[in-house]
Tab-separated table of C-alpha atoms and ligand atoms in Angstrom:
chain	number	residue	atom	x	y	z
U	1	MET	CA	-110.886	52.719	-11.439
U	2	ALA	CA	-109.737	50.544	-8.598
U	3	LEU	CA	-107.697	50.965	-5.472
U	4	VAL	CA	-103.978	50.444	-6.089
U	5	THR	CA	-101.059	49.150	-4.028
U	6	THR	CA	-98.173	51.438	-3.094
U	7	THR	CA	-95.571	49.716	-5.303
U	8	ASN	CA	-95.693	52.102	-8.222
U	9	MET	CA	-96.370	55.130	-6.007
U	10	PHE	CA	-93.158	54.484	-4.048
U	11	LYS	CA	-91.054	53.717	-7.124
U	12	LYS	CA	-91.990	57.077	-8.666
U	13	ALA	CA	-91.673	58.915	-5.335
U	14	PHE	CA	-88.171	57.580	-4.689
U	15	GLU	CA	-86.988	58.442	-8.193
U	16	GLY	CA	-88.692	61.856	-8.109
U	17	ASN	CA	-87.434	62.852	-4.628
U	18	TYR	CA	-90.910	63.325	-3.195
U	19	ALA	CA	-93.163	61.428	-0.769
U	20	ILE	CA	-96.754	60.240	-0.745
U	21	GLY	CA	-98.964	61.535	2.076
U	22	ALA	CA	-100.539	58.878	4.278
U	23	PHE	CA	-103.505	60.368	6.098
U	24	ASN	CA	-105.582	58.628	8.759
U	25	ILE	CA	-109.297	58.434	7.997
U	26	ASN	CA	-112.231	57.922	10.349
U	27	ASN	CA	-115.287	59.345	8.563
U	28	MET	CA	-116.630	60.775	5.310
U	29	GLU	CA	-115.672	64.411	5.945
U	30	ILE	CA	-112.024	63.508	6.546
U	31	ILE	CA	-111.920	61.413	3.360
U	32	GLN	CA	-113.542	64.149	1.264
U	33	GLY	CA	-111.379	66.872	2.795
U	34	ILE	CA	-108.200	64.977	1.879
U	35	MET	CA	-109.406	63.943	-1.573
U	36	ASP	CA	-110.516	67.449	-2.586
U	37	ALA	CA	-106.932	68.666	-2.146
U	38	CYS	CA	-105.459	65.594	-3.891
U	39	ALA	CA	-107.820	66.086	-6.839
U	40	VAL	CA	-106.733	69.722	-7.314
U	41	HIS	CA	-103.045	68.729	-7.307
U	42	LYS	CA	-103.512	65.359	-9.055
U	43	SER	CA	-101.638	63.837	-6.137
U	44	ALA	CA	-101.633	60.124	-5.380
U	45	VAL	CA	-102.502	59.416	-1.751
U	46	ILE	CA	-102.598	56.718	0.906
U	47	LEU	CA	-105.721	56.653	3.060
U	48	GLN	CA	-104.911	54.712	6.197
U	49	VAL	CA	-107.060	53.122	8.847
U	50	SER	CA	-105.974	52.287	12.402
U	51	GLY	CA	-107.412	49.393	14.417
U	52	GLY	CA	-109.462	51.981	16.325
U	53	ALA	CA	-110.813	53.476	13.096
U	54	LEU	CA	-111.626	50.005	11.790
U	55	LYS	CA	-113.818	49.444	14.865
U	56	TYR	CA	-115.310	52.949	14.811
U	57	ALA	CA	-116.260	53.321	11.141
U	58	ARG	CA	-116.321	49.582	10.229
U	59	PRO	CA	-114.386	48.012	7.352
U	60	THR	CA	-117.190	47.885	4.774
U	61	TYR	CA	-118.136	51.539	5.231
U	62	LEU	CA	-114.517	52.603	5.006
U	63	ARG	CA	-113.812	50.620	1.855
U	64	LYS	CA	-116.996	51.792	0.120
U	65	MET	CA	-116.359	55.442	1.016
U	66	VAL	CA	-112.801	55.173	-0.265
U	67	GLU	CA	-114.020	53.489	-3.466
U	68	ALA	CA	-116.458	56.386	-3.856
U	69	ALA	CA	-113.527	58.801	-3.485
U	70	VAL	CA	-111.648	57.013	-6.277
U	71	GLU	CA	-114.730	57.024	-8.530
U	72	ASP	CA	-115.336	60.700	-7.789
U	73	THR	CA	-111.782	61.948	-8.368
U	74	GLY	CA	-109.950	59.373	-10.530
U	75	ILE	CA	-106.955	59.780	-8.188
U	76	ASP	CA	-104.630	56.843	-7.359
U	77	VAL	CA	-105.509	55.742	-3.826
U	78	ALA	CA	-104.042	52.953	-1.705
U	79	LEU	CA	-106.191	51.810	1.224
U	80	HIS	CA	-103.799	50.903	4.043
U	81	LEU	CA	-104.076	49.274	7.468
U	82	ASP	CA	-102.106	51.453	9.925
U	83	HIS	CA	-100.301	49.728	12.838
U	84	GLY	CA	-101.853	46.307	12.223
U	85	SER	CA	-101.664	44.412	15.516
U	86	ASP	CA	-101.726	40.765	14.406
U	87	LEU	CA	-102.352	38.406	11.500
U	88	ALA	CA	-106.082	38.218	12.274
U	89	GLN	CA	-106.454	41.986	11.843
U	90	VAL	CA	-104.365	41.896	8.668
U	91	LYS	CA	-106.622	39.145	7.295
U	92	LEU	CA	-109.731	41.193	8.117
U	93	ALA	CA	-108.314	44.248	6.328
U	94	ILE	CA	-107.329	42.241	3.254
U	95	ALA	CA	-110.722	40.499	3.144
U	96	SER	CA	-112.283	43.989	3.323
U	97	GLY	CA	-110.430	45.167	0.210
U	98	PHE	CA	-107.357	46.923	1.649
U	99	THR	CA	-104.438	47.031	-0.808
U	100	SER	CA	-101.657	47.634	1.727
U	101	VAL	CA	-101.109	46.663	5.359
U	102	MET	CA	-98.712	47.629	8.097
U	103	TYR	CA	-97.745	45.022	10.624
U	104	ASP	CA	-96.373	46.646	13.770
U	105	GLY	CA	-94.369	44.156	15.808
U	106	SER	CA	-91.934	46.830	16.980
U	107	HIS	CA	-92.811	46.200	20.644
U	108	PHE	CA	-91.739	42.532	20.414
U	109	ASP	CA	-88.142	41.386	20.739
U	110	TYR	CA	-86.291	41.319	17.428
U	111	GLU	CA	-86.540	37.602	16.578
U	112	GLU	CA	-90.251	37.533	17.407
U	113	ASN	CA	-90.809	40.659	15.297
U	114	VAL	CA	-89.042	38.947	12.354
U	115	ARG	CA	-91.084	35.745	12.744
U	116	LEU	CA	-94.478	37.486	13.016
U	117	THR	CA	-93.705	39.974	10.237
U	118	LYS	CA	-92.688	37.152	7.875
U	119	GLU	CA	-95.985	35.372	8.579
U	120	VAL	CA	-97.890	38.537	7.618
U	121	VAL	CA	-95.760	39.059	4.492
U	122	ASP	CA	-96.328	35.473	3.277
U	123	TYR	CA	-100.078	35.837	3.715
U	124	ALA	CA	-100.393	39.371	2.277
U	125	HIS	CA	-98.205	38.669	-0.755
U	126	SER	CA	-100.269	35.569	-1.575
U	127	LYS	CA	-103.226	37.994	-1.879
U	128	GLY	CA	-101.366	40.654	-3.895
U	129	VAL	CA	-101.188	43.059	-0.937
U	130	VAL	CA	-98.022	44.951	0.068
U	131	VAL	CA	-96.612	45.104	3.596
U	132	GLU	CA	-95.016	47.887	5.655
U	133	ALA	CA	-93.376	47.009	8.966
U	134	GLU	CA	-91.552	48.910	11.691
U	135	LEU	CA	-88.155	48.547	13.272
U	136	GLY	CA	-87.147	50.703	16.229
U	137	LYS	CA	-89.662	52.238	18.622
U	138	LEU	CA	-91.335	55.624	18.255
U	139	ALA	CA	-92.391	57.447	21.396
U	140	GLY	CA	-96.077	58.309	21.792
U	141	ILE	CA	-99.437	56.595	21.868
U	142	GLU	CA	-101.379	54.864	19.151
U	143	ASP	CA	-104.380	52.698	19.966
U	144	ALA	CA	-103.555	50.637	23.056
U	145	VAL	CA	-99.778	50.798	22.687
U	146	SER	CA	-97.968	53.544	24.586
U	147	VAL	CA	-94.194	54.037	24.376
U	148	SER	CA	-92.523	56.498	26.740
U	149	ALA	CA	-89.703	58.741	25.476
U	150	ALA	CA	-87.278	56.709	27.637
U	151	ASP	CA	-88.334	53.436	25.925
U	152	ALA	CA	-88.165	54.817	22.391
U	153	THR	CA	-85.236	53.441	20.367
U	154	TYR	CA	-83.860	54.564	17.036
U	155	THR	CA	-83.608	52.070	14.157
U	156	ASP	CA	-80.276	50.272	13.868
U	157	PRO	CA	-79.072	50.404	10.209
U	158	ASP	CA	-77.480	46.917	10.154
U	159	GLN	CA	-80.499	45.370	11.792
U	160	ALA	CA	-82.719	47.162	9.243
U	161	VAL	CA	-80.945	45.348	6.399
U	162	ASP	CA	-81.269	41.979	8.156
U	163	TYR	CA	-84.968	42.666	8.895
U	164	VAL	CA	-85.876	43.611	5.313
U	165	LYS	CA	-83.982	40.603	3.906
U	166	ARG	CA	-85.483	38.058	6.270
U	167	THR	CA	-89.074	39.297	6.202
U	168	GLY	CA	-89.494	40.337	2.555
U	169	ILE	CA	-91.408	43.504	3.482
U	170	ASP	CA	-92.123	46.138	0.826
U	171	SER	CA	-91.412	49.265	2.907
U	172	LEU	CA	-89.775	49.981	6.263
U	173	ALA	CA	-90.977	52.371	8.967
U	174	ILE	CA	-88.027	53.731	10.939
U	175	ALA	CA	-87.484	55.630	14.174
U	176	ILE	CA	-85.229	58.687	13.747
U	177	GLY	CA	-86.807	61.094	16.240
U	178	THR	CA	-90.437	61.505	15.192
U	179	SER	CA	-93.190	60.465	17.600
U	180	HIS	CA	-96.945	60.013	17.586
U	181	GLY	CA	-99.349	62.644	18.886
U	182	ALA	CA	-99.330	66.411	19.475
U	183	TYR	CA	-96.360	66.659	21.868
U	184	LYS	CA	-93.282	65.600	19.947
U	185	PHE	CA	-90.440	67.718	21.324
U	186	LYS	CA	-89.862	69.466	24.645
U	187	GLY	CA	-86.848	71.404	23.350
U	188	ASP	CA	-85.643	71.886	19.787
U	189	ALA	CA	-86.918	69.548	17.070
U	190	LYS	CA	-84.260	67.127	15.871
U	191	LEU	CA	-84.321	64.269	13.372
U	192	ASP	CA	-81.390	61.899	12.824
U	193	PHE	CA	-80.874	62.370	9.067
U	194	GLU	CA	-77.464	60.668	9.213
U	195	ARG	CA	-79.166	57.513	10.427
U	196	LEU	CA	-81.686	57.761	7.575
U	197	GLU	CA	-78.796	58.089	5.111
U	198	SER	CA	-76.969	55.159	6.638
U	199	ILE	CA	-80.081	52.917	6.525
U	200	THR	CA	-80.676	53.850	2.877
U	201	LYS	CA	-77.064	53.222	1.863
U	202	LYS	CA	-76.833	49.880	3.648
U	203	LEU	CA	-80.083	48.701	2.042
U	204	GLU	CA	-78.808	49.795	-1.372
U	205	ASP	CA	-75.433	48.060	-0.823
U	206	ALA	CA	-77.248	44.886	0.208
U	207	GLY	CA	-79.068	44.827	-3.149
U	208	MET	CA	-82.345	46.444	-2.107
U	209	HIS	CA	-82.421	49.198	-4.687
U	210	ASN	CA	-84.366	52.374	-3.841
U	211	PHE	CA	-86.008	50.731	-0.844
U	212	PRO	CA	-88.932	52.876	0.387
U	213	ILE	CA	-88.714	54.265	3.916
U	214	VAL	CA	-91.763	55.363	5.941
U	215	LEU	CA	-91.936	58.143	8.511
U	216	HIS	CA	-94.580	57.784	11.202
U	217	GLY	CA	-95.433	60.491	13.712
U	218	ALA	CA	-94.824	63.173	11.103
U	219	SER	CA	-97.481	65.777	11.832
U	220	ALA	CA	-96.177	69.341	11.906
U	221	VAL	CA	-98.738	70.200	14.638
U	222	ASP	CA	-99.920	73.271	12.767
U	223	GLN	CA	-99.902	76.143	15.256
U	224	ASP	CA	-102.830	77.928	13.577
U	225	PHE	CA	-105.066	74.950	14.338
U	226	VAL	CA	-103.622	74.562	17.851
U	227	SER	CA	-104.498	78.234	18.450
U	228	MET	CA	-107.960	77.726	16.954
U	229	CYS	CA	-108.583	74.856	19.398
U	230	ASN	CA	-107.323	76.902	22.353
U	231	GLU	CA	-109.083	80.132	21.389
U	232	PHE	CA	-112.430	78.365	21.366
U	233	GLY	CA	-112.284	76.480	24.650
U	234	GLY	CA	-109.657	73.800	24.051
U	235	GLU	CA	-106.664	73.095	26.265
U	236	ILE	CA	-103.805	71.986	24.078
U	237	LYS	CA	-100.756	73.509	25.715
U	238	GLY	CA	-97.173	73.122	24.529
U	239	ALA	CA	-98.058	71.049	21.464
U	240	LYS	CA	-95.152	70.900	19.003
U	241	GLY	CA	-94.551	68.918	15.794
U	242	ILE	CA	-91.931	68.344	13.110
U	243	PRO	CA	-90.856	71.527	11.289
U	244	LEU	CA	-91.950	71.592	7.634
U	245	GLU	CA	-88.412	71.938	6.281
U	246	MET	CA	-87.316	68.756	8.092
U	247	LEU	CA	-90.239	66.839	6.596
U	248	ARG	CA	-89.472	68.275	3.158
U	249	LYS	CA	-85.854	67.144	3.521
U	250	ALA	CA	-86.980	63.613	4.497
U	251	ALA	CA	-89.338	63.534	1.475
U	252	SER	CA	-86.460	64.425	-0.843
U	253	MET	CA	-84.426	61.521	0.607
U	254	ALA	CA	-85.537	57.857	0.798
U	255	VAL	CA	-88.739	58.604	2.721
U	256	CYS	CA	-91.585	57.723	0.335
U	257	LYS	CA	-94.510	57.739	2.805
U	258	ILE	CA	-95.193	60.391	5.445
U	259	ASN	CA	-97.860	59.594	8.067
U	260	MET	CA	-100.106	62.321	9.414
U	261	ASP	CA	-103.087	62.051	11.709
U	262	THR	CA	-102.649	64.588	14.527
U	263	ASP	CA	-102.744	67.528	12.081
U	264	LEU	CA	-106.106	66.315	10.750
U	265	ARG	CA	-107.434	65.947	14.287
U	266	LEU	CA	-106.381	69.479	15.165
U	267	ALA	CA	-107.932	70.917	11.984
U	268	MET	CA	-111.187	69.083	12.564
U	269	THR	CA	-111.477	69.793	16.280
U	270	GLY	CA	-110.443	73.454	15.933
U	271	SER	CA	-113.004	73.997	13.165
U	272	ILE	CA	-115.855	72.405	15.092
U	273	ARG	CA	-114.983	74.295	18.279
U	274	LYS	CA	-114.890	77.570	16.356
U	275	VAL	CA	-118.272	77.177	14.644
U	276	LEU	CA	-120.049	75.970	17.766
U	277	THR	CA	-118.543	78.771	19.879
U	278	GLN	CA	-119.209	81.520	17.355
U	279	ILE	CA	-122.741	80.343	16.588
U	280	PRO	CA	-124.039	78.816	19.854
U	281	GLY	CA	-127.471	78.212	18.314
U	282	GLU	CA	-126.095	76.096	15.466
U	283	ILE	CA	-127.462	72.543	15.439
U	284	ASP	CA	-126.873	71.584	11.793
U	285	PRO	CA	-123.925	69.127	11.681
U	286	ARG	CA	-123.269	70.121	8.057
U	287	LYS	CA	-122.266	73.600	9.239
U	288	TYR	CA	-119.486	72.507	11.614
U	289	LEU	CA	-118.489	69.322	9.777
U	290	GLY	CA	-118.466	71.274	6.496
U	291	GLU	CA	-116.092	73.834	8.026
U	292	ALA	CA	-113.902	70.958	9.269
U	293	ARG	CA	-113.867	69.406	5.790
U	294	ASN	CA	-112.825	72.727	4.201
U	295	ASN	CA	-110.005	73.197	6.688
U	296	ILE	CA	-108.765	69.637	6.131
U	297	THR	CA	-108.602	70.417	2.408
U	298	LYS	CA	-106.532	73.554	3.164
U	299	LEU	CA	-104.248	71.540	5.438
U	300	VAL	CA	-103.657	68.766	2.880
U	301	ASP	CA	-103.165	71.349	0.136
U	302	GLY	CA	-100.313	72.824	2.208
U	303	LYS	CA	-98.835	69.373	2.836
U	304	ILE	CA	-98.765	68.498	-0.868
U	305	THR	CA	-97.146	71.812	-1.752
U	306	ASN	CA	-94.769	72.434	1.168
U	307	VAL	CA	-93.922	68.974	2.495
U	308	LEU	CA	-94.621	66.099	0.130
U	309	GLY	CA	-93.965	67.538	-3.337
U	310	SER	CA	-96.440	64.952	-4.682
U	311	ALA	CA	-98.433	67.114	-7.124
U	312	ASN	CA	-99.061	65.364	-10.462
U	313	SER	CA	-98.016	61.972	-9.063
U	314	SER	CA	-101.386	60.432	-9.947
U	315	LYS	CA	-101.015	59.572	-13.625
Y	401	LIG	O1	-100.502	56.276	14.690
Y	401	LIG	C1	-101.650	56.377	15.118
Y	401	LIG	C2	-102.714	57.190	14.515
Y	401	LIG	O2	-102.673	58.501	14.994
Y	401	LIG	C3	-104.044	56.527	14.736
Y	401	LIG	O3	-104.567	56.808	15.983
Y	401	LIG	O4	-105.192	54.543	16.802
Y	401	LIG	O5	-106.197	56.586	17.838
Y	401	LIG	O6	-106.854	55.884	15.521
Y	401	LIG	P1	-105.773	55.896	16.578
Y	402	LIG	P1	-98.956	61.896	13.953
Y	402	LIG	O1	-99.460	61.636	15.343
Y	402	LIG	O2	-97.695	62.680	13.971
Y	402	LIG	O3	-99.979	62.511	13.072
Y	402	LIG	O4	-98.565	60.459	13.312
Y	402	LIG	C1	-99.558	59.643	12.740
Y	402	LIG	C2	-99.055	58.288	12.403
Y	402	LIG	O5	-97.876	57.991	12.436
Y	402	LIG	C3	-100.060	57.284	12.021
Y	402	LIG	O6	-99.496	56.027	11.843
Y	403	LIG	ZN1	-97.877	55.612	13.179
């Protein structure tokens, strides 16, 4: 059993009106928590690694832990670089065994984004690795890049077609109202589904059949885990994510990959806070990390069932 690319995952997801979950990983408990739920549902999954995670856990450890997860479960797993910053980082990920990379040039002007993305695509494709890239700007913070709500811009459908054609990317991350982090909406949640439809139709009309779309910043910000954090000493006030039914709708459309990290962070942090508060004398990391792992499994179980619809997508 080896790691796979996302090509076949996305083809089946598009045709089956579901999406594959892309979860950010940083350590063993997060990987096991995700995989335990995927194994129960026989759901394919994308385990993704940010530049920060690459530095924290180190590429070799990450790849070997993910290979262990594949050996343990037999589930289809793609190992993906999330928000790759430049060609050097993409090369490091590919040399470390990643099967999919994202290049995020969304903060550059359009022509520069096209040029740099194409460079990444040429390199990655020569190594059999698929490429996701982003057009439009999501609000929020990831790694060193921070985009204010005022600077966020939605993806232009005509430009999306030009971008996919000229770069040769395999999937496109779009901005339609989602944002990174725990504070996504001040008022009512709103996603621009008409824009998603228009992007999909224009890609189809331009000859890019069933082109896979990616949704970043798609945590629901589960209120049970927000409350768990706050009840046990945390201060996460006013956190709000994307409603489940909106994510489910996106998954039934052209969105084939849904990115979630914040929900995992909340589940892990809430669990650890709870155990350490309830049992102040506890010093065994397996007790609080084990609780975190169990709650991540419950979270991912809910995502597969209520959001992604990806059960039985792994063989
Ligand atoms: O989109 C960003 C993810 O939440 C990763 O966050 O860069 O802090 O690891 P990170
Ligand atoms: P969230 O912050 O909504 O979990 O988004 C994560 C993400 O998009 C990773 O690339
Ligand atoms: Zn993202």
